[in-house]
PDB file of C-alpha atoms in Angstrom:
ATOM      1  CA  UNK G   1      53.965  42.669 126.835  1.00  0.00           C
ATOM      2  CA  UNK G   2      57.432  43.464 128.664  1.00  0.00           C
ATOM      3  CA  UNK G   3      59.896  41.553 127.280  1.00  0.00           C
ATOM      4  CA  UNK G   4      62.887  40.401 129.620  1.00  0.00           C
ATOM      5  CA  UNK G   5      66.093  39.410 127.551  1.00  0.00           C
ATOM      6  CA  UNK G   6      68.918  37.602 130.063  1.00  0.00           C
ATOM      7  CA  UNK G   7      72.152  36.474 129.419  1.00  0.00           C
ATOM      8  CA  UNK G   8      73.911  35.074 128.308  1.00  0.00           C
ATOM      9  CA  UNK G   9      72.203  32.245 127.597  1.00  0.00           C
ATOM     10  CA  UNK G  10      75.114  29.859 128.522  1.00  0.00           C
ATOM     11  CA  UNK G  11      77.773  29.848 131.511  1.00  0.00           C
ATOM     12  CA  UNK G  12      80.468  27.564 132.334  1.00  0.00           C
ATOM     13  CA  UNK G  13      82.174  28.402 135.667  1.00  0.00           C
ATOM     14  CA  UNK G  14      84.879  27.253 138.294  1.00  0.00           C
ATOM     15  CA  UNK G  15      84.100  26.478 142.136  1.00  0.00           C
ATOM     16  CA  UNK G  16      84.646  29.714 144.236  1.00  0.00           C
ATOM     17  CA  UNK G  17      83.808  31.471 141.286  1.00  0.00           C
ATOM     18  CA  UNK G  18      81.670  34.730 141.209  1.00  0.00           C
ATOM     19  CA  UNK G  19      79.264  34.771 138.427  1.00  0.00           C
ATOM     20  CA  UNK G  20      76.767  37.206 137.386  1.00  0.00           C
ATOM     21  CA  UNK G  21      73.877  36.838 135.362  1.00  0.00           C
ATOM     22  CA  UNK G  22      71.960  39.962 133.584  1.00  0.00           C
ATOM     23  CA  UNK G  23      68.220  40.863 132.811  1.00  0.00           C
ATOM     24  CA  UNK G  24      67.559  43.688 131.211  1.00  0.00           C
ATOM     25  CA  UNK G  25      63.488  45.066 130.656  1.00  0.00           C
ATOM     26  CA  UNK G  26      61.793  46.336 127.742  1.00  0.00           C
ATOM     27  CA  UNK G  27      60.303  48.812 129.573  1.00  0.00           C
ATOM     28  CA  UNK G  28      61.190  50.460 133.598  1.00  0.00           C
ATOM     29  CA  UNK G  29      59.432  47.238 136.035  1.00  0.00           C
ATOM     30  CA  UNK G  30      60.696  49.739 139.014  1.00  0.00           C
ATOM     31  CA  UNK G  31      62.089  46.664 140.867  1.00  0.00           C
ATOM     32  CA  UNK G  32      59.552  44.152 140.540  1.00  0.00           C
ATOM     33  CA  UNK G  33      61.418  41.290 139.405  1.00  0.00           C
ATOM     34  CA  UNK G  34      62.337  37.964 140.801  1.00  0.00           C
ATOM     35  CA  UNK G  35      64.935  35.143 140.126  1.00  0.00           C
ATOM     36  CA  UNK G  36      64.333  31.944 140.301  1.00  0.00           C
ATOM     37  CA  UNK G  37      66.616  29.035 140.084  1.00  0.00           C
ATOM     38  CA  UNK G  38      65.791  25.527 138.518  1.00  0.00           C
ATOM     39  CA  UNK G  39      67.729  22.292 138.841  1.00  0.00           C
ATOM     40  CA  UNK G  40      66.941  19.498 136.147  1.00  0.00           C
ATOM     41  CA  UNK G  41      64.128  17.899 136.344  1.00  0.00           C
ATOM     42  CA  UNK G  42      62.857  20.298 139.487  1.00  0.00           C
ATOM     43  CA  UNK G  43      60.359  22.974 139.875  1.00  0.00           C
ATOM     44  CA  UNK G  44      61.329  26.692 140.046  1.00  0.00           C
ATOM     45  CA  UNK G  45      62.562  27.919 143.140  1.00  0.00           C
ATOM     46  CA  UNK G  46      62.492  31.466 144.330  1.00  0.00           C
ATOM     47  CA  UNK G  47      65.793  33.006 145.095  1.00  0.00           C
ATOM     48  CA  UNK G  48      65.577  37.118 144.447  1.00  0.00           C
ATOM     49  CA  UNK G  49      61.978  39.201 144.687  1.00  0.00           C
ATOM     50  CA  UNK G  50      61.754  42.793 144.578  1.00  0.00           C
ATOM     51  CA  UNK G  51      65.453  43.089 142.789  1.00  0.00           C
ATOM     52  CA  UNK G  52      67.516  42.653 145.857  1.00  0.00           C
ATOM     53  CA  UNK G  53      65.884  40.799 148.768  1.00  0.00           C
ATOM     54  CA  UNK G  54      66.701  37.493 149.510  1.00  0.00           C
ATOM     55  CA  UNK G  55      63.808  34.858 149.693  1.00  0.00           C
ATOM     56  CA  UNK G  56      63.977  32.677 153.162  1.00  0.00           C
ATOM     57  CA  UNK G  57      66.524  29.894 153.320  1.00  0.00           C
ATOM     58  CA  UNK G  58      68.744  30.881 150.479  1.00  0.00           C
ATOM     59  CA  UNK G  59      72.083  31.374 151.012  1.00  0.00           C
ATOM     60  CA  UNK G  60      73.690  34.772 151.312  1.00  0.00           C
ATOM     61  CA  UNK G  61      75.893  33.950 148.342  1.00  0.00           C
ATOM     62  CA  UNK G  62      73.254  34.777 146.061  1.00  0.00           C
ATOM     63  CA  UNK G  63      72.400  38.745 145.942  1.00  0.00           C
ATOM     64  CA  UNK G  64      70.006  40.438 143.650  1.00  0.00           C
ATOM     65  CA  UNK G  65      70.918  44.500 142.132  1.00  0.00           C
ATOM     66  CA  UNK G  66      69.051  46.821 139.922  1.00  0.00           C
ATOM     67  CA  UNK G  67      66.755  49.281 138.843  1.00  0.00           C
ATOM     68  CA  UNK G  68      64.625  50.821 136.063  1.00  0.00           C
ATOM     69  CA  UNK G  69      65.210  48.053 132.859  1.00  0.00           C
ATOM     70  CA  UNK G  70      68.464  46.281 134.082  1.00  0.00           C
ATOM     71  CA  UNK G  71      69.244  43.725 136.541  1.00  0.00           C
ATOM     72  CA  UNK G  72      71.404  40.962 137.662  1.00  0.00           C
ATOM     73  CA  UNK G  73      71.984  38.371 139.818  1.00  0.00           C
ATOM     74  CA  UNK G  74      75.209  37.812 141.330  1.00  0.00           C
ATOM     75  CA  UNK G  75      76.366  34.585 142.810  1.00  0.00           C
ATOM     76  CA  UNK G  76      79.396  34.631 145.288  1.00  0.00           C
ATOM     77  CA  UNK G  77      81.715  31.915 145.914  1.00  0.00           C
ATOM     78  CA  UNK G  78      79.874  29.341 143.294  1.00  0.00           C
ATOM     79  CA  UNK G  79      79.137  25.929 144.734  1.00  0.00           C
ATOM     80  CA  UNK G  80      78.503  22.547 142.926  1.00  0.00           C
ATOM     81  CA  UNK G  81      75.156  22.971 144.264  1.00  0.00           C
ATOM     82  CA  UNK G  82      74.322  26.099 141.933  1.00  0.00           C
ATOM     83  CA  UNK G  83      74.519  24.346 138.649  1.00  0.00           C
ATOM     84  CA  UNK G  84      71.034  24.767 137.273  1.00  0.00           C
ATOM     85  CA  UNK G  85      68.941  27.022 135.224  1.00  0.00           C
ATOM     86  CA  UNK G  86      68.192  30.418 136.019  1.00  0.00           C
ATOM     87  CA  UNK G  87      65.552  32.723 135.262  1.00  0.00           C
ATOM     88  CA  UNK G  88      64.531  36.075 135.944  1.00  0.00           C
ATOM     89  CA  UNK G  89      60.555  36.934 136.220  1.00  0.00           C
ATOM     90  CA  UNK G  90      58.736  40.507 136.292  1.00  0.00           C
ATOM     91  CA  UNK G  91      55.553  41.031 137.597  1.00  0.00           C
ATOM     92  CA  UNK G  92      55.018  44.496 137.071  1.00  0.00           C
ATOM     93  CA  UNK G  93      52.686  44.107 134.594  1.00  0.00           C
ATOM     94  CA  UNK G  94      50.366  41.476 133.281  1.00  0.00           C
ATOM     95  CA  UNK G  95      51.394  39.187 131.770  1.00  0.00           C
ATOM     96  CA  UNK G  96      53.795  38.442 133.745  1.00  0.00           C
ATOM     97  CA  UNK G  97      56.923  37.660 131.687  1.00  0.00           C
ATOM     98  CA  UNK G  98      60.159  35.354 132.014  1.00  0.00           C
ATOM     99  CA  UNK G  99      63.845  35.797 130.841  1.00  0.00           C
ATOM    100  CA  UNK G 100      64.789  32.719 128.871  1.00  0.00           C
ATOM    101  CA  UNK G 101      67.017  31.537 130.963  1.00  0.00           C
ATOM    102  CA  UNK G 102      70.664  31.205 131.945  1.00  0.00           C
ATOM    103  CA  UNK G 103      71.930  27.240 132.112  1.00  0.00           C
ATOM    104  CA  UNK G 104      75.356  27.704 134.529  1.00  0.00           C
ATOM    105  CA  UNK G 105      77.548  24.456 134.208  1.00  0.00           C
ATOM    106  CA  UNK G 106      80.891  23.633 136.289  1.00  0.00           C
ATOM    107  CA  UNK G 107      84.174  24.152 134.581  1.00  0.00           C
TER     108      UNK G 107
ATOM    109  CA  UNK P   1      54.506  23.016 155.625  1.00  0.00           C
ATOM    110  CA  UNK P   2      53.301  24.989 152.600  1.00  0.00           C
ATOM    111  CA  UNK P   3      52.433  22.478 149.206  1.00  0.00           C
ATOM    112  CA  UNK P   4      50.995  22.559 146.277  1.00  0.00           C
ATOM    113  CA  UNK P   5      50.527  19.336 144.245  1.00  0.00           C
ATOM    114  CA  UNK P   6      49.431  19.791 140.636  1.00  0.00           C
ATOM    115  CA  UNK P   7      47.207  16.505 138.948  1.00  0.00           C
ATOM    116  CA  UNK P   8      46.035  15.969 135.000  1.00  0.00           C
ATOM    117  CA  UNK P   9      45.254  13.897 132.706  1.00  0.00           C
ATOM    118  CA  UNK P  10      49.070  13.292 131.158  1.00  0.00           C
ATOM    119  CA  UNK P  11      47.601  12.584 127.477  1.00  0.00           C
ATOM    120  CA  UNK P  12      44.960  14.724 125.854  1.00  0.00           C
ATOM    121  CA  UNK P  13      44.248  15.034 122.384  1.00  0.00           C
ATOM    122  CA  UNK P  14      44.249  18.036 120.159  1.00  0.00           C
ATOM    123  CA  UNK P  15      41.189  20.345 120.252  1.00  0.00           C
ATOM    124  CA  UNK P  16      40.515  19.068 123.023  1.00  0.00           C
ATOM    125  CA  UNK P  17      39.812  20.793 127.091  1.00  0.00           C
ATOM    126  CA  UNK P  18      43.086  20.134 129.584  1.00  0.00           C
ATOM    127  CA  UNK P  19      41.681  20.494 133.034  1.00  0.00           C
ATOM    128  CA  UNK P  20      44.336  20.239 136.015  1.00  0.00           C
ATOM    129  CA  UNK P  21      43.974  20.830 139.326  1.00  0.00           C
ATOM    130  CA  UNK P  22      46.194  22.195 142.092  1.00  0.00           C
ATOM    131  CA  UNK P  23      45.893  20.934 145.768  1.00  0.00           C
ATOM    132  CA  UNK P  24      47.563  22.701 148.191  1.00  0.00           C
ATOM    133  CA  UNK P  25      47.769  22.519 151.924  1.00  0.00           C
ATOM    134  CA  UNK P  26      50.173  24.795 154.558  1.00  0.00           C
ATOM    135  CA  UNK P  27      48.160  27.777 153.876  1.00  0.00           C
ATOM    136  CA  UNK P  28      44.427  28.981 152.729  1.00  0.00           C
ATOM    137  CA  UNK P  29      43.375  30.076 149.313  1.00  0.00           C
ATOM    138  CA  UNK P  30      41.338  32.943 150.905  1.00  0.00           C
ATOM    139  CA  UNK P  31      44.653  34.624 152.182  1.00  0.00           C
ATOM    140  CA  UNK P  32      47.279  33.253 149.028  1.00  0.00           C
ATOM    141  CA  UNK P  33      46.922  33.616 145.403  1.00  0.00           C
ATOM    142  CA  UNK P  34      47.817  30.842 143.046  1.00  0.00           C
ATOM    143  CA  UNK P  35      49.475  31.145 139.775  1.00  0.00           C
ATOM    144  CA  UNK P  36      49.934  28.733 136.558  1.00  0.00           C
ATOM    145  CA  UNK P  37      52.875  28.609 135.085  1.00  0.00           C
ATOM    146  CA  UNK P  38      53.835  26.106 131.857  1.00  0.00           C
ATOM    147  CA  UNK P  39      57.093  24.846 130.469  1.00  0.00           C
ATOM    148  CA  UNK P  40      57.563  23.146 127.276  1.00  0.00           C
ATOM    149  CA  UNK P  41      60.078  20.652 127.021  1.00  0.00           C
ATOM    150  CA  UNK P  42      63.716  22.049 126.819  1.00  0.00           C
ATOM    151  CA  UNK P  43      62.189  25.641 127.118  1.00  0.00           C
ATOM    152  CA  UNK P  44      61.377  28.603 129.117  1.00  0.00           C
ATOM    153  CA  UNK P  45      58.729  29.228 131.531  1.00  0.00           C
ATOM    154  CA  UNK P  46      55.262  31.227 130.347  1.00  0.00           C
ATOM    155  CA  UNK P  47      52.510  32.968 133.161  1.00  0.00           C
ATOM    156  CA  UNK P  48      49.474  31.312 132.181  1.00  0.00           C
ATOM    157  CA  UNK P  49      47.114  32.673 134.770  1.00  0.00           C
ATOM    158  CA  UNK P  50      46.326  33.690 138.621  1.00  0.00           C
ATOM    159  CA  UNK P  51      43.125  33.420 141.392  1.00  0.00           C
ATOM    160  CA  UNK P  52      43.615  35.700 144.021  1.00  0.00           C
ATOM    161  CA  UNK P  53      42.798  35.805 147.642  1.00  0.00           C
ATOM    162  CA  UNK P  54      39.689  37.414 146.816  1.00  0.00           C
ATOM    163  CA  UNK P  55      38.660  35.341 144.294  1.00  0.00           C
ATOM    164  CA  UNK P  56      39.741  38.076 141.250  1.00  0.00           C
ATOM    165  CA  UNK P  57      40.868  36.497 138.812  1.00  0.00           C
ATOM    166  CA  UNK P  58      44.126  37.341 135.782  1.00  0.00           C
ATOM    167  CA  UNK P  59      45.223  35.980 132.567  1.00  0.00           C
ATOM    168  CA  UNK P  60      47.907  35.439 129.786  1.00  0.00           C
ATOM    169  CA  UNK P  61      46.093  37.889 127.241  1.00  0.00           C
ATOM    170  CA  UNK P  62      47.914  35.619 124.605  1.00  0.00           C
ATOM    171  CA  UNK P  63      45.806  32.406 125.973  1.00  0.00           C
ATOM    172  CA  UNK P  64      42.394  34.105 127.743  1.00  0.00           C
ATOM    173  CA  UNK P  65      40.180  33.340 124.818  1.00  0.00           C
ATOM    174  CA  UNK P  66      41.056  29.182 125.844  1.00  0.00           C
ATOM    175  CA  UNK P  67      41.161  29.911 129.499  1.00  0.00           C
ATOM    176  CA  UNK P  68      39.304  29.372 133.040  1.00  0.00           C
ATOM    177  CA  UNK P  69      40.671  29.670 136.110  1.00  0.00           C
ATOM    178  CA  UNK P  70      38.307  28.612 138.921  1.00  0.00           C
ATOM    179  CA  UNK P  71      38.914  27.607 142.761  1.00  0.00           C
ATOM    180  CA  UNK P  72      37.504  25.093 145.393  1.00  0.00           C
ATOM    181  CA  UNK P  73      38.118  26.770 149.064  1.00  0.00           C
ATOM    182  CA  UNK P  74      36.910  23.708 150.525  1.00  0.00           C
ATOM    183  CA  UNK P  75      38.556  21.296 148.874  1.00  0.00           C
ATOM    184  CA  UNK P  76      42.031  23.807 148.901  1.00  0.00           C
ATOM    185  CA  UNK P  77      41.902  23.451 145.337  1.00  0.00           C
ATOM    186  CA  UNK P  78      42.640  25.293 142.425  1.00  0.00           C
ATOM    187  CA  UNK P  79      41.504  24.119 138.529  1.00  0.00           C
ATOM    188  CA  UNK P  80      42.674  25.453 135.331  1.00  0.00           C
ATOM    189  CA  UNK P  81      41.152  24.893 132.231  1.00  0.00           C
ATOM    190  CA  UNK P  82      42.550  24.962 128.616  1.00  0.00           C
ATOM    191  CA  UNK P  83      40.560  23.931 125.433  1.00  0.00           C
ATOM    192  CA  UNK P  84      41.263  24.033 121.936  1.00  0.00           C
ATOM    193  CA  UNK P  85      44.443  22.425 122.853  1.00  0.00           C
ATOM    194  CA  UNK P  86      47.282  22.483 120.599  1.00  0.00           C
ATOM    195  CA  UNK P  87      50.581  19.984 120.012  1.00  0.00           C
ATOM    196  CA  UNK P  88      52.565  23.192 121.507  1.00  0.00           C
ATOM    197  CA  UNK P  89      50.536  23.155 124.568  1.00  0.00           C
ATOM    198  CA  UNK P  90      52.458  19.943 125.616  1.00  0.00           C
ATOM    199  CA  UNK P  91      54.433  21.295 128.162  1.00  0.00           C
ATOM    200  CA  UNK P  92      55.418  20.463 132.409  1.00  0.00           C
ATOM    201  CA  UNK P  93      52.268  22.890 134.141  1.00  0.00           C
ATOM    202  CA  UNK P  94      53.340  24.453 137.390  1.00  0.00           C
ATOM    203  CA  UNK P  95      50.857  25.756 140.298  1.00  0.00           C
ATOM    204  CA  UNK P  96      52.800  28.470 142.388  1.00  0.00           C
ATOM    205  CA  UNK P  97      51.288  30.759 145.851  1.00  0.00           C
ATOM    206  CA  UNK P  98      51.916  33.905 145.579  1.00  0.00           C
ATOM    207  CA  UNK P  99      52.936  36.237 148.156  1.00  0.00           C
ATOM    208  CA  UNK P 100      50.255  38.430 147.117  1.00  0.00           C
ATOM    209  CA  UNK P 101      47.921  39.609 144.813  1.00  0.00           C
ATOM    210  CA  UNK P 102      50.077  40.722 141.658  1.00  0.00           C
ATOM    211  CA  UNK P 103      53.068  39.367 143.659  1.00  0.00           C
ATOM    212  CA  UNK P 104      55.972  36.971 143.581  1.00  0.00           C
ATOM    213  CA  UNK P 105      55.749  33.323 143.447  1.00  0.00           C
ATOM    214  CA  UNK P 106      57.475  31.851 146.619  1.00  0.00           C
ATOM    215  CA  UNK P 107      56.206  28.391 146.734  1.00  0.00           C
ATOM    216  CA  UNK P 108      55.843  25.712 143.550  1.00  0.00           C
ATOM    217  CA  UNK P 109      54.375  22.354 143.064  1.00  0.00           C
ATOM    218  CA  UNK P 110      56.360  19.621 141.164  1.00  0.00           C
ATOM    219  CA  UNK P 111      54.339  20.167 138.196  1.00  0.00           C
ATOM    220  CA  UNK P 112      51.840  18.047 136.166  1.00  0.00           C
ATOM    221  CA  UNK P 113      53.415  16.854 132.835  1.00  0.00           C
ATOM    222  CA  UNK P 114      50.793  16.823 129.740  1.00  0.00           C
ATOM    223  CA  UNK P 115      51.333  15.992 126.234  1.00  0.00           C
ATOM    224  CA  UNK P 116      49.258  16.849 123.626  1.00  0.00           C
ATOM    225  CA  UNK P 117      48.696  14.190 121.079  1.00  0.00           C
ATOM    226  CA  UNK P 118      45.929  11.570 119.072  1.00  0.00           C
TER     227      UNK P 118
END
């Protein structure tokens, strides 16, 4: 299985803030890899797929980079709106794997 | 409007089968695939297993020996099935549509909560 370590684990940031959040692969997923983004007690929702393309109706303040085994997610301009979980995903190979997830908290 | 509603039992006890199903509507199962996805309490999230548009199916090699994935096109219906259930099988169970087959989730449901326990 491809293992997908993110971090860190923890983030505490200030509105207008740019954050970034890491995922690196176990092995080369050649850009397919999503991030999602959870809010407590919410379902997943898609943000990132294929490293750098922005899913419909998310804000441009979220942009995805990357290649080969490392990736991140980059959040512009950090609202009080973002705090929530994040997670990266790759689907290049069954089974699909998960980061474990990055919990970003307000200063 | 594209939705996917996941159902359950809540409570099951150990060794016993979990069957959930997935409902959906804003789209057809013969054109999107559907994914499970589970997250225990406090935790990360785990693939579990996908139907496809075609009917082809894919699992979690570290939970196929306990799983069946099945579908209902006229119902717009998805079921999962898990036996030999376990206290760490208590977990939130997510359906998702994929884009495509082997591709991203873009859509969830609001999950199905079970807990494992006599």
């Amino acid at each position: 299985d491809i293992q997908m370590t993110q971090s860190p684990a923890s983030l505490s940031a200030s509105l207008g803030e740019t954050v970034t959040i890491e995922c690196r692969a176990s092995e080369d997923i050649y850009s397919n890899l999503a991030w999602y983004q959870q809010k407590p007690g919410n379902s997943p929702q898609l943000l990132i797929y294929d490293a750098n393309s922005l899913a419909d109706g998310v804000p441009s303040r979220f942009s995805g980079s990357g290649s080969g085994t490392q990736y991140s997610l980059k959040i512009n301009s950090l609202q009080s709106e973002d705090v929530a979980s994040y997670f990266c995903q790759q689907y290049n190979n069954y089974p699909w794997t998960f980061g474990g997830g990055t919990k970003l908290e307000l200063k | 409007q594209v939705q996917l509603k996941e159902s359950g039992p809540g409570l099951v006890q150990p060794s016993r089968t979990l069957s959930l199903t997935c409902t959906v509507s804003g789209f057809s199962l013969t054109s999107y695939g559907v994914s499970w996805v589970r997250q225990p309490p406090g935790k990360g999230l785990e693939w579990i297993a996908a139907i496809w548009s075609g009917g082809s199916t894919d699992y979690n090699s570290a939970l196929k020996s306990r799983l069946s994935i099945s579908r209902d096109t006229s119902k717009s219906q998805v079921l999962l099935k898990m036996n030999s259930l376990q206290t760490e099988d208590t977990a939130m169970y997510f359906c998702a549509r994929c884009l495509g087959e082997g591709y991203v989730m873009d859509a969830w449901g609001q999950g199905a909560s079970v807990t494992v326990s006599s």
